[in-house]
Tab-separated table of C-alpha atoms in Angstrom:
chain	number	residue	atom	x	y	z
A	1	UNK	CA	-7.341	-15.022	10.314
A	2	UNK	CA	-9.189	-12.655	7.968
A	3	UNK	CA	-7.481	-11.940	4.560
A	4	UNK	CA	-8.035	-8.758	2.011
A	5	UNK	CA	-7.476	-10.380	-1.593
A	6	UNK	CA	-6.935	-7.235	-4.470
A	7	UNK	CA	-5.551	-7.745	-8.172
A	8	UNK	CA	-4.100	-4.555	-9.452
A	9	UNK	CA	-5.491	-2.346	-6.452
A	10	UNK	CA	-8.756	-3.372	-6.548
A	11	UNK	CA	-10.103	-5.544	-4.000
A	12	UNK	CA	-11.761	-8.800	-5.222
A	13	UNK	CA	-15.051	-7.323	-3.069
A	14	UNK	CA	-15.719	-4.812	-5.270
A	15	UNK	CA	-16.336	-7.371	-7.808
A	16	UNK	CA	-18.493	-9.074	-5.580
A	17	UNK	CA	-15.475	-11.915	-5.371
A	18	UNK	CA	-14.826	-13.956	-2.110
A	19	UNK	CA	-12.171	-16.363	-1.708
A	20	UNK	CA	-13.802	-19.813	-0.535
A	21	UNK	CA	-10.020	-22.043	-0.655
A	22	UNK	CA	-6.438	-21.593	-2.123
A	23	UNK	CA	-3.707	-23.734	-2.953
A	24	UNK	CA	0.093	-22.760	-3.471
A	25	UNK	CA	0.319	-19.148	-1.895
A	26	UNK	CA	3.176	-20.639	0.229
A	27	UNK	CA	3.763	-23.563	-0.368
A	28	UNK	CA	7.250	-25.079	-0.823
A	29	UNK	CA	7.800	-25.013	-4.646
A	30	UNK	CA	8.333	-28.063	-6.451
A	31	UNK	CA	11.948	-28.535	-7.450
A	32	UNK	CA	13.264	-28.939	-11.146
A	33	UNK	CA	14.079	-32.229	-12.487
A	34	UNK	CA	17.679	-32.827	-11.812
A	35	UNK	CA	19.980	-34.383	-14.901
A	36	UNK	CA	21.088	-37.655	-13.947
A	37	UNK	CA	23.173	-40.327	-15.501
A	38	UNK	CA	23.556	-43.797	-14.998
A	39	UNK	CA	26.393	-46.120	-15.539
A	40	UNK	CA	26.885	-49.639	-16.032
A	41	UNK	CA	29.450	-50.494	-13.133
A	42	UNK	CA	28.207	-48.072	-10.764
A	43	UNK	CA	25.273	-48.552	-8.255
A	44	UNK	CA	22.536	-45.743	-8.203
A	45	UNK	CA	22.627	-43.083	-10.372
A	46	UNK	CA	24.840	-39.739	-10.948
A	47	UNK	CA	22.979	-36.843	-9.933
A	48	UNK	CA	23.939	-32.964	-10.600
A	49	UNK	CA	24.176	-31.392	-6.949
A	50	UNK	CA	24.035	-28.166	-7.819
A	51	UNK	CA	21.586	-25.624	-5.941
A	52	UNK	CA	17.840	-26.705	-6.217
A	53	UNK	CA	16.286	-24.580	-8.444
A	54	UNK	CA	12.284	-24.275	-8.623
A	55	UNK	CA	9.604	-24.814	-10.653
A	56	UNK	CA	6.822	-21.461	-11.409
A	57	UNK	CA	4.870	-20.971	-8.571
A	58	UNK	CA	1.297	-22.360	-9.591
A	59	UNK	CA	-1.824	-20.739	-7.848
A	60	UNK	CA	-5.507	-21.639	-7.747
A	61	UNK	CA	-8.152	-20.124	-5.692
A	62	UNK	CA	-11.506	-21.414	-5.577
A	63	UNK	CA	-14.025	-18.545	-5.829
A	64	UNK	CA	-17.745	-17.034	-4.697
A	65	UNK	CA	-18.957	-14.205	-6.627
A	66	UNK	CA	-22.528	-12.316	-6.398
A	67	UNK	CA	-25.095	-10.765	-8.078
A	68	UNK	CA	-28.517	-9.213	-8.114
A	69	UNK	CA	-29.160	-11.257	-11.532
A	70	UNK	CA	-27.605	-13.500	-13.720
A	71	UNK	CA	-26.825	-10.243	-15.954
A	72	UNK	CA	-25.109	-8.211	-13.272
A	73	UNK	CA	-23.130	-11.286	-12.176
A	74	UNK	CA	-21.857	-12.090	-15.429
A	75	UNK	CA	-20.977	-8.370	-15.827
A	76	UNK	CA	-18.639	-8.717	-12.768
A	77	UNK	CA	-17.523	-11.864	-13.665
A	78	UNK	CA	-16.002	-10.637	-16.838
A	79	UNK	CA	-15.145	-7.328	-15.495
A	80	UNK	CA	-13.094	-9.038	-12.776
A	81	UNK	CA	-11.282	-11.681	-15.157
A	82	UNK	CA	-10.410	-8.446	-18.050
A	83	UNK	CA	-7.486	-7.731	-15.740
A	84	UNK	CA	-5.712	-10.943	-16.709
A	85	UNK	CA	-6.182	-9.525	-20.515
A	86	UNK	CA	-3.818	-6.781	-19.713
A	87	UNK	CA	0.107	-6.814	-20.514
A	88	UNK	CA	2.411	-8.412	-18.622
A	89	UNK	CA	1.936	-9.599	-15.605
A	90	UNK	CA	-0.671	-8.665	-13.027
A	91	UNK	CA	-0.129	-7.673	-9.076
A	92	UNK	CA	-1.658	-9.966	-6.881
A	93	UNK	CA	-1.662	-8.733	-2.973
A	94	UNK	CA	-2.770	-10.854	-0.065
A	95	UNK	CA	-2.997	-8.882	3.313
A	96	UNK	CA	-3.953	-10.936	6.245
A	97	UNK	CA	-5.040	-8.644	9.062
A	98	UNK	CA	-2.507	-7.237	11.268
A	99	UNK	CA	0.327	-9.446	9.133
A	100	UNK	CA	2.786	-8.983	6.295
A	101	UNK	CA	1.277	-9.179	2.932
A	102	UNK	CA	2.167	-11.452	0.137
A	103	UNK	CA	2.837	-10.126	-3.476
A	104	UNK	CA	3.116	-12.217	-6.636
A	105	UNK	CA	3.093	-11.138	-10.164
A	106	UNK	CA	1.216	-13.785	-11.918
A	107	UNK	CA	-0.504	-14.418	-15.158
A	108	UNK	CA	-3.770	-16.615	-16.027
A	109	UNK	CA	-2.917	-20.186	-16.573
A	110	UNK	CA	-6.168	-21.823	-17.392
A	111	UNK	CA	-9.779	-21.166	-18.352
A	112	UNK	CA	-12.069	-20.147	-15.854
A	113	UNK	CA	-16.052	-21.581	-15.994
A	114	UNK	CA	-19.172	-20.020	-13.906
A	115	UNK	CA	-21.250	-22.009	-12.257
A	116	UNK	CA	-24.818	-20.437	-11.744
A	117	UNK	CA	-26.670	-20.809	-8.580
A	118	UNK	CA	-29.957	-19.411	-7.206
A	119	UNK	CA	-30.338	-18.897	-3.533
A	120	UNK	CA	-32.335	-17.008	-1.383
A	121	UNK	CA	-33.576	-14.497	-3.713
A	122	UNK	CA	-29.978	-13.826	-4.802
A	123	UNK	CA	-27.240	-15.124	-7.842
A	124	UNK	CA	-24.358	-16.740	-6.406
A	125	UNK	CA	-21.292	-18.293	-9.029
A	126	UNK	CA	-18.598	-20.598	-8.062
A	127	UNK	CA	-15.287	-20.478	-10.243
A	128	UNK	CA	-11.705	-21.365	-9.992
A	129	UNK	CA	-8.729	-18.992	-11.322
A	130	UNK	CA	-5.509	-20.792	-11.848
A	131	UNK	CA	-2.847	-18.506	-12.370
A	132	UNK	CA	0.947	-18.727	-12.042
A	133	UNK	CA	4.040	-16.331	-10.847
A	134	UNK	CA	6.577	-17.800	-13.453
A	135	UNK	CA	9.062	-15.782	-11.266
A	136	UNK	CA	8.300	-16.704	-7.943
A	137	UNK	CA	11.439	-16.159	-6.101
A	138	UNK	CA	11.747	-13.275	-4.793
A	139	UNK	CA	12.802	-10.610	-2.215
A	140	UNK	CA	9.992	-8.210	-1.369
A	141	UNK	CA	10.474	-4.521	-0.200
A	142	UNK	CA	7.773	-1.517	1.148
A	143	UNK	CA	7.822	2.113	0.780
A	144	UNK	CA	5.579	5.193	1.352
A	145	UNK	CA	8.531	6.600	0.101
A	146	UNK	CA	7.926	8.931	-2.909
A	147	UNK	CA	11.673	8.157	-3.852
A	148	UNK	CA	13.038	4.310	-4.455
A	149	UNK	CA	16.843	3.654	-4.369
A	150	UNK	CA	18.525	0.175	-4.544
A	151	UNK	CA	21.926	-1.264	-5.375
A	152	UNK	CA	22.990	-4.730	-5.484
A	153	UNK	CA	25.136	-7.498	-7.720
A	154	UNK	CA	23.727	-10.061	-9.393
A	155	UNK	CA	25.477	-12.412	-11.937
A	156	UNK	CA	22.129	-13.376	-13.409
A	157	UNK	CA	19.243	-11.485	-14.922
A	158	UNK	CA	16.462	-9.923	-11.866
A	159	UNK	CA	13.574	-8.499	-12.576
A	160	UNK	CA	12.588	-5.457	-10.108
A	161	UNK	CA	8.580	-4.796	-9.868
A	162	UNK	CA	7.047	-1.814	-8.951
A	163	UNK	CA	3.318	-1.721	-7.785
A	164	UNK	CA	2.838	-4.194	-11.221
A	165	UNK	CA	5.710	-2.309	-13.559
A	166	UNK	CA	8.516	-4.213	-14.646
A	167	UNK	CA	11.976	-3.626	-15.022
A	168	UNK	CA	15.196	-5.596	-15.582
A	169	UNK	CA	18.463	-5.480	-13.519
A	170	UNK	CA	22.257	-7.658	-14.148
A	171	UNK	CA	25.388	-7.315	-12.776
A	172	UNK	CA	25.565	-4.206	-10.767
A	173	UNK	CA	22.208	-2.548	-10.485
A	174	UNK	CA	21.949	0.788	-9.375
A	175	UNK	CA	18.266	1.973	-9.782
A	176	UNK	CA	16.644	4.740	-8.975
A	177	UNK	CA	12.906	5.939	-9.385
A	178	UNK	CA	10.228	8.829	-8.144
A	179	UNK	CA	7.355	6.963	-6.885
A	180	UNK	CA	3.731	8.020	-7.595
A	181	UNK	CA	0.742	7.323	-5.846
A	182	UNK	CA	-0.736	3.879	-7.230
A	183	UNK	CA	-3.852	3.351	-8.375
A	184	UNK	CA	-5.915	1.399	-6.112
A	185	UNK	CA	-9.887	1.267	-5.579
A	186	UNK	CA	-11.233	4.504	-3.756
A	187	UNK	CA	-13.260	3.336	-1.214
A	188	UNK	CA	-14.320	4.563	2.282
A	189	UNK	CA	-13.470	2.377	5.444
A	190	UNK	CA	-13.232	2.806	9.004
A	191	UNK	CA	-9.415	2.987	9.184
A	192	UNK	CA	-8.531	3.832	5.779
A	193	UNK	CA	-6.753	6.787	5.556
A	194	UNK	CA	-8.287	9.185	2.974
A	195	UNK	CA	-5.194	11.549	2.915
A	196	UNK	CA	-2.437	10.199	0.271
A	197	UNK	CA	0.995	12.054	0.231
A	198	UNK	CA	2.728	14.016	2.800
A	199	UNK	CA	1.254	17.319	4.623
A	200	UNK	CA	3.589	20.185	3.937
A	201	UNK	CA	2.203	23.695	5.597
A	202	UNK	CA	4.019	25.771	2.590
A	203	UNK	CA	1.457	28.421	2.986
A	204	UNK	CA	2.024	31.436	4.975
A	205	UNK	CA	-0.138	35.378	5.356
A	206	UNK	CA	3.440	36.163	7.702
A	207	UNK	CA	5.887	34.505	5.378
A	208	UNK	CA	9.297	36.249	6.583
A	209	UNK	CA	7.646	35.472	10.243
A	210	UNK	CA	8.837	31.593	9.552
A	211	UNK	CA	10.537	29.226	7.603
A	212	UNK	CA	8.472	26.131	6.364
A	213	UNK	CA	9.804	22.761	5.628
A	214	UNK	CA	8.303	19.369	4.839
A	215	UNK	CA	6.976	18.745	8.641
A	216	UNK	CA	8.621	21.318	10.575
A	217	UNK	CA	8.134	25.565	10.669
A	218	UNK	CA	11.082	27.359	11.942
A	219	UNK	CA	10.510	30.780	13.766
A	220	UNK	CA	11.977	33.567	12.404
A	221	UNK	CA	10.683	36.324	14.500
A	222	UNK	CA	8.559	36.701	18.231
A	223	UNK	CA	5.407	38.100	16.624
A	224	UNK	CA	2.733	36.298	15.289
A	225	UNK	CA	3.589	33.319	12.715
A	226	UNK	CA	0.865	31.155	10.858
A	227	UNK	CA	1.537	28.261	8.203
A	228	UNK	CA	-1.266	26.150	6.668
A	229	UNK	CA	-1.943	24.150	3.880
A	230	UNK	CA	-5.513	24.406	1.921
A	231	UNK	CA	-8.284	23.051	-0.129
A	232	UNK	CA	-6.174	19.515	0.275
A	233	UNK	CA	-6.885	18.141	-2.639
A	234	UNK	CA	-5.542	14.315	-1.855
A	235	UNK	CA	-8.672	14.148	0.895
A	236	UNK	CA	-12.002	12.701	-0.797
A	237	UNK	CA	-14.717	13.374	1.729
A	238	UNK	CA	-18.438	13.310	0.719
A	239	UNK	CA	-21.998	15.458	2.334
A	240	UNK	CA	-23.799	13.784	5.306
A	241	UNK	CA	-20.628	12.060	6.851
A	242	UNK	CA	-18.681	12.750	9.683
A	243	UNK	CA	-14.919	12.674	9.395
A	244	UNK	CA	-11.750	12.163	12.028
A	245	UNK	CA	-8.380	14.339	11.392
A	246	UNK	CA	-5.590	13.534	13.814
A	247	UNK	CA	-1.910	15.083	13.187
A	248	UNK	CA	1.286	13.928	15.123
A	249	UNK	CA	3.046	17.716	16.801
A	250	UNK	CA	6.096	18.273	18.219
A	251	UNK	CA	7.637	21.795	19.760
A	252	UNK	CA	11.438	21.806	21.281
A	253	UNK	CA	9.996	24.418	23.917
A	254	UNK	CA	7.021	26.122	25.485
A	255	UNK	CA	5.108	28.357	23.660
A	256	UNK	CA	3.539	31.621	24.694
A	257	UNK	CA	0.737	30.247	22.339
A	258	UNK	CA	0.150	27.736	19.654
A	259	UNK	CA	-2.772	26.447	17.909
A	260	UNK	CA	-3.435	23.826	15.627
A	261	UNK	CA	-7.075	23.901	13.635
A	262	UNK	CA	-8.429	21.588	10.789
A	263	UNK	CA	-11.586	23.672	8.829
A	264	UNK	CA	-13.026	20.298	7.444
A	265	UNK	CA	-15.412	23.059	4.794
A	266	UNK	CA	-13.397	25.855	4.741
A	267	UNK	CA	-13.891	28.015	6.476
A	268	UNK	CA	-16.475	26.108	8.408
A	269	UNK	CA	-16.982	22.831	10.299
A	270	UNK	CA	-14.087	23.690	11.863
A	271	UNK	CA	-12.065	22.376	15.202
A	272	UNK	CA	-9.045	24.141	16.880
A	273	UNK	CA	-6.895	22.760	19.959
A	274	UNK	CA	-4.731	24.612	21.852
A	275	UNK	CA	-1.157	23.103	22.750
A	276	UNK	CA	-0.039	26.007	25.167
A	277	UNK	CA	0.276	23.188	27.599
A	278	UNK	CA	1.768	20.332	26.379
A	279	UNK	CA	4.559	19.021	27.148
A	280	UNK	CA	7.499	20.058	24.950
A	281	UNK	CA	10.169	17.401	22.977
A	282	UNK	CA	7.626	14.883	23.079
A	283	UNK	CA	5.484	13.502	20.183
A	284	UNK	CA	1.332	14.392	20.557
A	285	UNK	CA	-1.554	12.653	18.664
A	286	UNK	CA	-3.999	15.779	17.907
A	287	UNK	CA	-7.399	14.317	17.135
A	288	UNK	CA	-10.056	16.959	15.245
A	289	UNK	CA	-13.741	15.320	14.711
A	290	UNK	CA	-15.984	17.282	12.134
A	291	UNK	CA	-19.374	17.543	12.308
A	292	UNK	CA	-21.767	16.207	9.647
A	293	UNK	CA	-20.256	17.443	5.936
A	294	UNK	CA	-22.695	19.496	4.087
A	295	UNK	CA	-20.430	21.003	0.711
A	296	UNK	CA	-17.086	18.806	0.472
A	297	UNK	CA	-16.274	21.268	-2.570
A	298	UNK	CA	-14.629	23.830	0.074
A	299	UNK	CA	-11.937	21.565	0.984
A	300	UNK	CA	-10.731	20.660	3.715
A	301	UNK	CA	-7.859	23.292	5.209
A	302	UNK	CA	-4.794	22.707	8.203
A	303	UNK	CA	-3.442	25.574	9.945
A	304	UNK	CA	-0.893	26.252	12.321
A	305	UNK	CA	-0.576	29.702	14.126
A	306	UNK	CA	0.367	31.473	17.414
A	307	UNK	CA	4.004	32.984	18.671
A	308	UNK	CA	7.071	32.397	20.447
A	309	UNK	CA	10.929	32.051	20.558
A	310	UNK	CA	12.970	32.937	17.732
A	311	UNK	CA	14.499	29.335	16.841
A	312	UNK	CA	11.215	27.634	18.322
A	313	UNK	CA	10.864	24.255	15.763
A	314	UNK	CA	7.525	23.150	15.438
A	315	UNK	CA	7.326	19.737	14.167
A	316	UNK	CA	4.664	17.804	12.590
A	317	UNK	CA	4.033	14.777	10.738
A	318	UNK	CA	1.347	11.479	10.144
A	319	UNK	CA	-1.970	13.389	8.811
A	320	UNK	CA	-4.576	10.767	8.690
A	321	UNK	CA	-8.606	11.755	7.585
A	322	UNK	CA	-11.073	8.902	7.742
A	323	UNK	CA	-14.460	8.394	7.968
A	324	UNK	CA	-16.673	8.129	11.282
A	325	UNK	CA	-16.037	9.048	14.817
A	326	UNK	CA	-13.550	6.719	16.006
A	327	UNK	CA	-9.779	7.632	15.301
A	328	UNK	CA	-7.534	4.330	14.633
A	329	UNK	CA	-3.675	3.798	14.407
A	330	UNK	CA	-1.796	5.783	11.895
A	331	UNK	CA	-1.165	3.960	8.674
A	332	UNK	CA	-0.518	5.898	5.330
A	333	UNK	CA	-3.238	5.805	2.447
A	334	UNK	CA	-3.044	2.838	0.436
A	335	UNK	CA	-1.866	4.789	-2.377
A	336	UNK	CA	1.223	5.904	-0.967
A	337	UNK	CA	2.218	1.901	-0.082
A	338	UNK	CA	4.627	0.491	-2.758
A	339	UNK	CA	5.399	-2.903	-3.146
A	340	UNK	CA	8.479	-3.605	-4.690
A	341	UNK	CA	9.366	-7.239	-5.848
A	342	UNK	CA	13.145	-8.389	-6.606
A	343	UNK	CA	12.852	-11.713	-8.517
A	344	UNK	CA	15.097	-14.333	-9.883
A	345	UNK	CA	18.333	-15.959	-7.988
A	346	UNK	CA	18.112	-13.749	-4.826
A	347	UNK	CA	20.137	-16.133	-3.137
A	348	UNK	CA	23.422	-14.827	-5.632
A	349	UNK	CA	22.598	-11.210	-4.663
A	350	UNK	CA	25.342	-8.934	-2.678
A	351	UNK	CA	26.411	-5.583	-1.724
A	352	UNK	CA	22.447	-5.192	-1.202
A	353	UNK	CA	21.259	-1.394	-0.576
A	354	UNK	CA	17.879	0.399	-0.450
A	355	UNK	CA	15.998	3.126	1.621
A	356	UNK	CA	12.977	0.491	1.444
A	357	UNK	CA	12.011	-1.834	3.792
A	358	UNK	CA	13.023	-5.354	3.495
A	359	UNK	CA	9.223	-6.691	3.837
A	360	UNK	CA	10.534	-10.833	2.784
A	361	UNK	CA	14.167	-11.627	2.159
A	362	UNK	CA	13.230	-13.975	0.293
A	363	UNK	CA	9.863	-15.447	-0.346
């Protein structure tokens, strides 16, 4: 099973870090020592049975990291270990492939040494980072959300992380907050998607001919309608590669005509498709492949046009841009995934709410 490693959005990889071994990700925590007292006439000893509580959740991973020269590996060395000289505590994310992630909020517990190694032409280091989540239980939540809501009771003191921000929460919570993208490294993968917030086709040369919504245009007359959103500036693409858009559509009847084009370099490198007919009340996958990219600074543009009903809904929804020829799976941009941690005595929290998802009841 492969696993991504980042620390505050930016994958370990980009510091030239792999992950040789770990210890404590999930393991059972080591309980606290219980008070006890003894007495003279008694056999054994008097123990307090109250609920185990746990120790800080101690972590150490035994590193690779490499370099062209000892100079460049030392640079990302001590680039990579600055992030434990921020405030606070720092967002550690585990994703194995195809599974839920694990997210701890840890700090730097010991020193870290380099040891130097020449191979092969190449500088290799070996280190160990022992860090801790002093927190560590927790109940974790996911959004793509750009609004968080959650309620709950708690006798006790929690502490409710966002993407790495902390805030505090006792006796009845009731927290709100607008989500913004995180920061996370900008990098170009097969699969990543490239496009971070939500398409909304606001823009209109007919504007009384429709009404526009987030993900959905309305007819308003039988002549022609259009609707588009341009120069999308969420979507970093770059000259001499070739891109994949695909787009989710939906139309509650047949259309006398309805197209759906994606101008990559407006108003070039463009590709249209024609939905006159598909089926209608049912979800399609519209895939658009650019050619090569030649001036990224015209942005890329998404229109919808054609004509029909009065009442006809259009629908539309999951706009995903990434790099190559091959489209994958939906899945939003990693800047629009919050990870929201809920730590202290989870096991005393009621009347739990939210609009997230529950990722780990408790973890």
């Amino acid at each position: 099973m492969g696993l991504k490693w980042s620390l505050n959005g930016k994958y370990f990889s980009y510091f030239g870090v792999r992950v040789e071994s770990s210890k404590g990700l999930i393991d059972k925590l080591k309980p606290r020592d219980r008070d006890s007292y003894t007495w003279a006439e008694y056999h054994g000893r008097q123990v307090n049975l109250s609920a185990t509580k746990y120790e800080s959740r101690d972590i150490v991973l035994t590193c690779w990291i490499k370099g062209d020269n000892v100079t460049k590996l030392t640079e990302q060395y001590n680039v990579f270990l600055s992030e434990f000289d921020k405030s606070g505590t720092q967002r550690l994310l585990v994703e194995p492939f195809g599974y839920k992630p694990f997210v701890f909020d840890v700090i730097l517990m010991d020193k870290s040494e380099l040891e130097k190694e020449f191979r092969d032409g190449e500088m290799f280091g070996k280190f160990t980072l022992t860090i801790q989540e002093t927190n560590p239980i927790k109940r974790i939540l996911y959004t793509t959300s750009s609004q968080l809501s959650i309620t709950y009771n708690s006798p006790t003191e929690t502490d409710i992380i966002i993407d790495g921000t902390r805030y505090q929460g006792r006796e009845v919570v009731n927290f709100t907050k607008n989500l913004v993208p995180r920061t996370v490294q900008s990098i170009e993968i097969n699969g990543r998607n490239l496009f971070v917030g939500k398409l909304f086709l606001d823009g209109s040369d007919y504007p009384n001919a429709s009404i526009r919504e987030q993900g959905k245009i309305k007819l308003q007359t039988t002549s022609n309608f259009n609707a588009y959103a341009g120069a999308i500036p969420t979507v970093r693409i770059r000259s001499g590669n070739k891109y994949i858009a695909c787009l989710d559509v939906k139309v509650d009847r047949s259309l006398q005509d309805l197209k759906f084009t994606v101008f990559f370099e407006y108003p070039d490198n463009s590709v249209t498709i024609n939905l006159i007919n598909y089926a209608p009340n049912v979800w399609h996958r519209l895939i658009f492949k650019s050619l090569n990219i030649v001036d990224p600074s015209r942005g890329l543009l998404i229109a919808a046009d054609g004509k029909g009903p009065i009442g006809t809904i259009v629908e539309y929804k999951n706009l995903k841009v990434e790099i190559g020829e091959n489209a994958t799976d939906y899945s939003s941009a990693p800047e629009d995934q919050h990870y929201i941690s809920i730590a202290g005595n989870i096991e005393d929290i009621s009347n739990f709410t939210t609009n997230a998802e529950v990722l780990w009841d408790k973890i």
